[in-house]
PDB file of C-alpha atoms in Angstrom:
ATOM      1  CA  ASP F   3       0.000   0.000   0.000  1.00 81.00           C
ATOM      2  CA  PHE F   4       2.800   2.401   0.892  1.00 72.00           C
ATOM      3  CA  GLN F   5       4.535   1.778  -2.428  1.00 81.00           C
ATOM      4  CA  LEU F   6       1.304   2.238  -4.385  1.00 80.00           C
ATOM      5  CA  GLN F   7       0.570   5.509  -2.568  1.00 78.00           C
ATOM      6  CA  ARG F   8       4.104   6.757  -3.212  1.00 76.00           C
ATOM      7  CA  GLU F   9       3.837   5.895  -6.893  1.00 78.00           C
ATOM      8  CA  TYR F  10       0.563   7.858  -7.066  1.00 70.00           C
ATOM      9  CA  VAL F  11       2.222  10.943  -5.566  1.00 70.00           C
ATOM     10  CA  ASN F  12       5.291  10.631  -7.790  1.00 69.00           C
ATOM     11  CA  ARG F  13       3.202  10.101 -10.915  1.00 67.00           C
ATOM     12  CA  ASN F  14       0.999  13.123 -10.212  1.00 65.00           C
ATOM     13  CA  SER F  15       3.937  15.335  -9.298  1.00 62.00           C
ATOM     14  CA  ALA F  16       5.924  14.684 -12.462  1.00 54.00           C
ATOM     15  CA  ALA F  17       7.237  17.590 -14.480  1.00 48.00           C
ATOM     16  CA  HIS F  18       5.310  16.576 -17.607  1.00 45.00           C
ATOM     17  CA  THR F  19       2.020  17.402 -15.870  1.00 47.00           C
ATOM     18  CA  ALA F  20       3.021  21.007 -15.128  1.00 46.00           C
ATOM     19  CA  THR F  21       0.790  22.635 -17.720  1.00 65.00           C
ATOM     20  CA  VAL F  22      -2.327  21.323 -15.969  1.00 68.00           C
ATOM     21  CA  TYR F  23      -1.657  23.108 -12.703  1.00 64.00           C
ATOM     22  CA  GLU F  24       0.022  26.261 -14.017  1.00 67.00           C
ATOM     23  CA  GLN F  25      -2.042  29.220 -15.155  1.00 74.00           C
ATOM     24  CA  LYS F  26      -2.755  29.052 -18.867  1.00 76.00           C
ATOM     25  CA  LYS F  27      -1.768  32.073 -20.937  1.00 77.00           C
ATOM     26  CA  ASN F  28      -4.046  34.102 -23.217  1.00 81.00           C
ATOM     27  CA  VAL F  29      -7.293  33.242 -21.434  1.00 88.00           C
ATOM     28  CA  PRO F  30     -10.135  35.566 -22.614  1.00 91.00           C
ATOM     29  CA  GLN F  31     -11.290  38.221 -20.144  1.00 95.00           C
ATOM     30  CA  THR F  32     -14.757  36.651 -20.145  1.00 96.00           C
ATOM     31  CA  HIS F  33     -13.329  33.427 -18.732  1.00 96.00           C
ATOM     32  CA  LEU F  34     -11.021  35.224 -16.309  1.00 95.00           C
ATOM     33  CA  ASP F  35     -14.018  37.138 -14.959  1.00 97.00           C
ATOM     34  CA  ALA F  36     -16.145  33.983 -14.777  1.00 96.00           C
ATOM     35  CA  ALA F  37     -13.411  32.279 -12.773  1.00 96.00           C
ATOM     36  CA  GLU F  38     -12.849  35.189 -10.394  1.00 96.00           C
ATOM     37  CA  HIS F  39     -16.511  36.050  -9.762  1.00 97.00           C
ATOM     38  CA  GLY F  40     -18.163  32.646 -10.119  1.00 97.00           C
ATOM     39  CA  TYR F  41     -19.414  30.642  -7.176  1.00 97.00           C
ATOM     40  CA  PHE F  42     -16.482  28.236  -7.025  1.00 97.00           C
ATOM     41  CA  ARG F  43     -14.261  31.232  -6.181  1.00 97.00           C
ATOM     42  CA  THR F  44     -16.653  33.388  -4.140  1.00 97.00           C
ATOM     43  CA  SER F  45     -17.636  30.443  -1.943  1.00 97.00           C
ATOM     44  CA  GLY F  46     -14.130  30.598  -0.459  1.00 97.00           C
ATOM     45  CA  ASP F  47     -13.689  26.865  -1.023  1.00 97.00           C
ATOM     46  CA  PHE F  48     -10.881  27.295  -3.565  1.00 98.00           C
ATOM     47  CA  ASN F  49      -7.819  29.546  -3.444  1.00 96.00           C
ATOM     48  CA  HIS F  50      -7.639  29.996  -7.181  1.00 96.00           C
ATOM     49  CA  VAL F  51     -10.039  29.056  -9.971  1.00 97.00           C
ATOM     50  CA  GLU F  52      -9.147  28.846 -13.644  1.00 96.00           C
ATOM     51  CA  ILE F  53     -11.511  28.262 -16.549  1.00 95.00           C
ATOM     52  CA  ASP F  54     -10.056  27.197 -19.880  1.00 92.00           C
ATOM     53  CA  SER F  55     -10.857  29.392 -22.856  1.00 90.00           C
ATOM     54  CA  ASP F  56     -12.635  26.473 -24.518  1.00 87.00           C
ATOM     55  CA  ALA F  57     -15.048  25.926 -21.599  1.00 92.00           C
ATOM     56  CA  ASP F  58     -18.761  26.551 -22.139  1.00 94.00           C
ATOM     57  CA  LEU F  59     -19.568  29.271 -19.595  1.00 96.00           C
ATOM     58  CA  ASP F  60     -23.317  28.670 -19.671  1.00 95.00           C
ATOM     59  CA  ARG F  61     -22.807  25.015 -18.829  1.00 94.00           C
ATOM     60  CA  LEU F  62     -20.309  25.916 -16.138  1.00 95.00           C
ATOM     61  CA  ARG F  63     -22.808  28.238 -14.442  1.00 96.00           C
ATOM     62  CA  HIS F  64     -25.152  25.262 -14.162  1.00 96.00           C
ATOM     63  CA  VAL F  65     -22.326  23.227 -12.625  1.00 96.00           C
ATOM     64  CA  GLU F  66     -21.728  26.062 -10.144  1.00 97.00           C
ATOM     65  CA  ASP F  67     -25.385  25.951  -9.108  1.00 96.00           C
ATOM     66  CA  GLU F  68     -25.060  22.229  -8.517  1.00 97.00           C
ATOM     67  CA  TYR F  69     -21.921  22.752  -6.471  1.00 97.00           C
ATOM     68  CA  ALA F  70     -23.738  25.328  -4.322  1.00 97.00           C
ATOM     69  CA  ARG F  71     -26.262  22.627  -3.410  1.00 95.00           C
ATOM     70  CA  LEU F  72     -23.662  19.921  -2.926  1.00 95.00           C
ATOM     71  CA  ARG F  73     -20.947  21.718  -0.966  1.00 96.00           C
ATOM     72  CA  LYS F  74     -22.492  21.197   2.483  1.00 96.00           C
ATOM     73  CA  HIS F  75     -22.075  17.460   1.893  1.00 96.00           C
ATOM     74  CA  LEU F  76     -18.365  17.666   1.041  1.00 96.00           C
ATOM     75  CA  PRO F  77     -15.800  16.884   3.757  1.00 95.00           C
ATOM     76  CA  GLN F  78     -13.344  19.648   4.534  1.00 93.00           C
ATOM     77  CA  THR F  79      -9.747  19.881   5.716  1.00 96.00           C
ATOM     78  CA  SER F  80      -7.612  22.801   6.866  1.00 95.00           C
ATOM     79  CA  LYS F  81      -6.165  23.166   3.346  1.00 96.00           C
ATOM     80  CA  ILE F  82      -7.886  25.032   0.513  1.00 97.00           C
ATOM     81  CA  PRO F  83      -7.088  23.702  -2.969  1.00 97.00           C
ATOM     82  CA  ASP F  84      -6.879  25.329  -6.373  1.00 97.00           C
ATOM     83  CA  LEU F  85      -9.442  24.324  -9.000  1.00 97.00           C
ATOM     84  CA  ARG F  86      -8.861  24.375 -12.725  1.00 96.00           C
ATOM     85  CA  PHE F  87     -11.315  23.485 -15.448  1.00 95.00           C
ATOM     86  CA  ARG F  88      -8.850  22.364 -18.067  1.00 90.00           C
ATOM     87  CA  LYS F  89      -8.864  19.756 -20.799  1.00 85.00           C
ATOM     88  CA  THR F  90      -7.099  16.704 -19.395  1.00 74.00           C
ATOM     89  CA  GLY F  91      -7.346  14.341 -22.344  1.00 60.00           C
ATOM     90  CA  ARG F  92      -3.610  14.016 -22.820  1.00 53.00           C
ATOM     91  CA  HIS F  93      -3.450  12.556 -19.311  1.00 49.00           C
ATOM     92  CA  LYS F  94      -5.926   9.876 -20.403  1.00 55.00           C
ATOM     93  CA  ALA F  95      -8.245  10.953 -17.612  1.00 69.00           C
ATOM     94  CA  LEU F  96     -11.236  13.241 -17.112  1.00 85.00           C
ATOM     95  CA  GLY F  97      -9.574  14.830 -14.101  1.00 92.00           C
ATOM     96  CA  THR F  98      -6.319  14.864 -12.174  1.00 92.00           C
ATOM     97  CA  TYR F  99      -5.130  15.826  -8.711  1.00 94.00           C
ATOM     98  CA  HIS F 100      -1.612  17.060  -8.007  1.00 91.00           C
ATOM     99  CA  PRO F 101      -0.869  16.638  -4.291  1.00 92.00           C
ATOM    100  CA  HIS F 102       2.381  18.603  -4.245  1.00 89.00           C
ATOM    101  CA  VAL F 103       0.512  21.793  -5.227  1.00 92.00           C
ATOM    102  CA  ASP F 104      -2.962  20.788  -3.963  1.00 95.00           C
ATOM    103  CA  ASN F 105      -4.506  21.356  -7.381  1.00 94.00           C
ATOM    104  CA  ILE F 106      -7.695  19.792  -8.721  1.00 96.00           C
ATOM    105  CA  ALA F 107      -8.026  19.750 -12.510  1.00 94.00           C
ATOM    106  CA  VAL F 108     -11.326  18.773 -14.120  1.00 95.00           C
ATOM    107  CA  ASP F 109     -12.099  18.536 -17.796  1.00 93.00           C
ATOM    108  CA  PRO F 110     -14.984  21.030 -18.329  1.00 92.00           C
ATOM    109  CA  ARG F 111     -16.535  18.650 -20.842  1.00 90.00           C
ATOM    110  CA  SER F 112     -16.948  16.017 -18.122  1.00 89.00           C
ATOM    111  CA  PRO F 113     -17.478  17.612 -14.681  1.00 95.00           C
ATOM    112  CA  ALA F 114     -18.395  14.210 -13.195  1.00 94.00           C
ATOM    113  CA  ALA F 115     -14.679  13.793 -12.434  1.00 95.00           C
ATOM    114  CA  PHE F 116     -14.877  16.571  -9.828  1.00 97.00           C
ATOM    115  CA  LEU F 117     -15.900  14.465  -6.830  1.00 97.00           C
ATOM    116  CA  HIS F 118     -13.248  11.808  -7.441  1.00 97.00           C
ATOM    117  CA  GLU F 119     -10.472  14.413  -7.572  1.00 97.00           C
ATOM    118  CA  PHE F 120     -11.886  16.412  -4.656  1.00 98.00           C
ATOM    119  CA  VAL F 121     -11.689  13.319  -2.458  1.00 98.00           C
ATOM    120  CA  HIS F 122      -8.031  12.901  -3.446  1.00 97.00           C
ATOM    121  CA  HIS F 123      -7.524  16.437  -2.106  1.00 98.00           C
ATOM    122  CA  VAL F 124      -9.261  15.531   1.158  1.00 98.00           C
ATOM    123  CA  ASP F 125      -7.255  12.322   1.487  1.00 98.00           C
ATOM    124  CA  HIS F 126      -3.935  14.099   1.027  1.00 96.00           C
ATOM    125  CA  THR F 127      -4.604  17.170   3.188  1.00 97.00           C
ATOM    126  CA  VAL F 128      -6.446  15.737   6.200  1.00 96.00           C
ATOM    127  CA  ASP F 129      -4.560  16.141   9.469  1.00 90.00           C
ATOM    128  CA  GLY F 130      -2.414  13.126  10.263  1.00 86.00           C
ATOM    129  CA  LYS F 131      -2.513   9.941   8.210  1.00 90.00           C
ATOM    130  CA  ASN F 132      -4.279   9.711   4.850  1.00 95.00           C
ATOM    131  CA  ILE F 133      -7.876   8.532   5.249  1.00 97.00           C
ATOM    132  CA  SER F 134      -7.158   5.813   2.699  1.00 97.00           C
ATOM    133  CA  SER F 135      -4.370   4.471   4.930  1.00 95.00           C
ATOM    134  CA  GLY F 136      -6.351   4.663   8.170  1.00 96.00           C
ATOM    135  CA  ASP F 137      -7.656   1.830  10.326  1.00 96.00           C
ATOM    136  CA  GLU F 138     -11.312   2.743   9.703  1.00 97.00           C
ATOM    137  CA  PHE F 139     -10.963   2.355   5.943  1.00 98.00           C
ATOM    138  CA  ARG F 140      -8.675  -0.689   5.934  1.00 98.00           C
ATOM    139  CA  PRO F 141     -11.420  -3.394   6.000  1.00 98.00           C
ATOM    140  CA  ILE F 142     -13.046  -1.856   2.916  1.00 98.00           C
ATOM    141  CA  LEU F 143      -9.677  -1.392   1.228  1.00 98.00           C
ATOM    142  CA  ARG F 144      -8.694  -5.027   1.751  1.00 98.00           C
ATOM    143  CA  GLN F 145     -12.015  -6.353   0.415  1.00 98.00           C
ATOM    144  CA  ALA F 146     -11.818  -4.036  -2.574  1.00 98.00           C
ATOM    145  CA  GLN F 147      -8.254  -5.087  -3.362  1.00 97.00           C
ATOM    146  CA  LYS F 148      -9.170  -8.777  -3.119  1.00 97.00           C
ATOM    147  CA  ALA F 149     -12.133  -8.274  -5.449  1.00 97.00           C
ATOM    148  CA  LEU F 150      -9.908  -6.467  -7.948  1.00 97.00           C
ATOM    149  CA  ALA F 151      -7.312  -9.235  -7.752  1.00 96.00           C
ATOM    150  CA  VAL F 152      -9.799 -11.884  -8.896  1.00 96.00           C
ATOM    151  CA  SER F 153     -11.577  -9.718 -11.474  1.00 96.00           C
ATOM    152  CA  ASP F 154     -11.555 -11.175 -14.980  1.00 96.00           C
ATOM    153  CA  SER F 155     -11.961  -7.713 -16.521  1.00 97.00           C
ATOM    154  CA  PRO F 156      -9.164  -6.908 -19.039  1.00 97.00           C
ATOM    155  CA  GLN F 157      -9.523  -3.261 -18.026  1.00 95.00           C
ATOM    156  CA  VAL F 158      -8.818  -4.030 -14.373  1.00 97.00           C
ATOM    157  CA  LYS F 159      -6.008  -6.451 -15.145  1.00 96.00           C
ATOM    158  CA  ALA F 160      -4.283  -3.929 -17.409  1.00 95.00           C
ATOM    159  CA  LYS F 161      -4.128  -1.281 -14.666  1.00 93.00           C
ATOM    160  CA  SER F 162      -4.066  -3.438 -11.556  1.00 95.00           C
ATOM    161  CA  ASP F 163      -1.690  -1.252  -9.532  1.00 94.00           C
ATOM    162  CA  TYR F 164      -3.685   1.879 -10.317  1.00 94.00           C
ATOM    163  CA  TYR F 165      -6.990   0.358  -9.236  1.00 96.00           C
ATOM    164  CA  ARG F 166      -5.492  -1.142  -6.033  1.00 96.00           C
ATOM    165  CA  THR F 167      -3.885   2.118  -4.887  1.00 96.00           C
ATOM    166  CA  PRO F 168      -5.529   3.058  -1.559  1.00 97.00           C
ATOM    167  CA  THR F 169      -6.287   6.670  -2.473  1.00 97.00           C
ATOM    168  CA  GLU F 170      -7.908   5.521  -5.744  1.00 97.00           C
ATOM    169  CA  VAL F 171     -10.069   2.994  -3.891  1.00 98.00           C
ATOM    170  CA  LEU F 172     -11.106   5.721  -1.451  1.00 98.00           C
ATOM    171  CA  SER F 173     -12.165   8.097  -4.218  1.00 98.00           C
ATOM    172  CA  ARG F 174     -14.167   5.375  -5.949  1.00 98.00           C
ATOM    173  CA  THR F 175     -15.995   4.537  -2.712  1.00 98.00           C
ATOM    174  CA  ALA F 176     -16.885   8.216  -2.324  1.00 98.00           C
ATOM    175  CA  GLU F 177     -18.288   8.303  -5.842  1.00 97.00           C
ATOM    176  CA  VAL F 178     -20.517   5.289  -5.302  1.00 98.00           C
ATOM    177  CA  TYR F 179     -21.569   6.630  -1.885  1.00 97.00           C
ATOM    178  CA  PHE F 180     -22.820   9.878  -3.438  1.00 97.00           C
ATOM    179  CA  ALA F 181     -24.474   7.955  -6.275  1.00 97.00           C
ATOM    180  CA  TRP F 182     -26.177   5.446  -3.951  1.00 97.00           C
ATOM    181  CA  LYS F 183     -27.403   8.330  -1.791  1.00 96.00           C
ATOM    182  CA  GLY F 184     -28.953  10.023  -4.811  1.00 93.00           C
ATOM    183  CA  ALA F 185     -26.826  13.193  -4.832  1.00 91.00           C
ATOM    184  CA  GLY F 186     -27.861  13.663  -8.460  1.00 85.00           C
ATOM    185  CA  THR F 187     -25.477  16.300  -9.863  1.00 92.00           C
ATOM    186  CA  SER F 188     -23.180  16.379 -12.856  1.00 95.00           C
ATOM    187  CA  LEU F 189     -20.245  16.607 -10.413  1.00 96.00           C
ATOM    188  CA  ASN F 190     -20.432  12.848  -9.934  1.00 96.00           C
ATOM    189  CA  GLY F 191     -21.449   9.823 -11.976  1.00 93.00           C
ATOM    190  CA  THR F 192     -24.800   8.074 -11.692  1.00 95.00           C
ATOM    191  CA  THR F 193     -25.110   4.622 -10.150  1.00 96.00           C
ATOM    192  CA  GLU F 194     -25.785   3.136 -13.592  1.00 96.00           C
ATOM    193  CA  ALA F 195     -22.757   4.782 -15.170  1.00 95.00           C
ATOM    194  CA  LEU F 196     -20.424   3.868 -12.319  1.00 97.00           C
ATOM    195  CA  MET F 197     -21.555   0.264 -12.034  1.00 97.00           C
ATOM    196  CA  ALA F 198     -21.020  -0.211 -15.765  1.00 97.00           C
ATOM    197  CA  ASP F 199     -17.312   0.141 -14.967  1.00 97.00           C
ATOM    198  CA  PRO F 200     -15.908  -3.193 -13.706  1.00 97.00           C
ATOM    199  CA  ALA F 201     -13.646  -1.488 -11.139  1.00 97.00           C
ATOM    200  CA  TYR F 202     -16.648   0.199  -9.516  1.00 98.00           C
ATOM    201  CA  ALA F 203     -18.836  -2.882  -9.803  1.00 97.00           C
ATOM    202  CA  THR F 204     -16.497  -4.736  -7.426  1.00 97.00           C
ATOM    203  CA  LEU F 205     -17.641  -2.345  -4.671  1.00 98.00           C
ATOM    204  CA  GLU F 206     -21.316  -3.329  -4.813  1.00 97.00           C
ATOM    205  CA  PRO F 207     -21.024  -6.152  -2.187  1.00 97.00           C
ATOM    206  CA  MET F 208     -19.569  -3.595   0.264  1.00 98.00           C
ATOM    207  CA  LYS F 209     -22.416  -1.115  -0.107  1.00 98.00           C
ATOM    208  CA  ASP F 210     -23.510  -1.083   3.545  1.00 98.00           C
ATOM    209  CA  GLN F 211     -19.927  -0.814   4.810  1.00 98.00           C
ATOM    210  CA  ILE F 212     -19.117   2.001   2.398  1.00 98.00           C
ATOM    211  CA  ILE F 213     -22.215   3.979   3.323  1.00 97.00           C
ATOM    212  CA  SER F 214     -21.531   3.584   7.050  1.00 97.00           C
ATOM    213  CA  PHE F 215     -17.894   4.581   6.585  1.00 98.00           C
ATOM    214  CA  TRP F 216     -18.689   7.729   4.626  1.00 97.00           C
ATOM    215  CA  ASP F 217     -21.576   8.751   6.875  1.00 96.00           C
ATOM    216  CA  ALA F 218     -19.159   8.701   9.831  1.00 96.00           C
ATOM    217  CA  THR F 219     -16.234  10.233   7.931  1.00 96.00           C
ATOM    218  CA  MET F 220     -18.294  13.114   6.593  1.00 95.00           C
ATOM    219  CA  GLU F 221     -19.568  14.019  10.038  1.00 94.00           C
ATOM    220  CA  ARG F 222     -16.025  13.826  11.413  1.00 95.00           C
ATOM    221  CA  LEU F 223     -14.808  16.217   8.699  1.00 96.00           C
ATOM    222  CA  GLY F 224     -17.593  18.752   9.048  1.00 94.00           C
ATOM    223  CA  ALA F 225     -19.861  17.641   6.205  1.00 96.00           C
ATOM    224  CA  GLU F 226     -23.537  16.850   6.330  1.00 93.00           C
ATOM    225  CA  PRO F 227     -24.151  13.175   5.495  1.00 88.00           C
ATOM    226  CA  LEU F 228     -26.505  12.512   2.622  1.00 89.00           C
ATOM    227  CA  ARG F 229     -29.852  11.117   3.744  1.00 82.00           C
TER     228      ARG F 229
END
């Protein structure tokens, strides 16, 4: 687990990812203003917000409205991250988190990646040990890793280390928790969409454990559990 966590940090701190967490040049004033005066920034939940010049501002305003409804259910730490809506396709992901600069990057074309990356931020900035390495999460982590190990999915087998990494398991459990609880925003996937992915489907037998874990964890970190 330690080695997998370290590889995650090293991979997401590599120099080739720099353009995702550094301010993009030549952003139109309309998008600079939308970033500075939009709800993600004015809520105080993010130190800096960037919106790529290609982002659809009308769609993003809808996402902001959804975030305003969802934010009371999001766990908090003493650290405030940066948030960038940037195309992340070259990273072969819909979002990325860079722990060394506490930066969340979400592809504006697919905001459902937001919750997964936000939970990475929480995991890496909580006081003390990572949540994903803690005693409370370990029973779920071990069951999830065992289920992944026996999966016959080519997708899971091809990226076994990635899927078994504790912080990745934690973020996936958060996604299914919000889906099972009916959070219903574009900031997270639906139950149907998540369970169509074999890595997420392995979590279904742990549903009660995952819900109990996140109910308790959210209260501990100042969030309102979903009812």
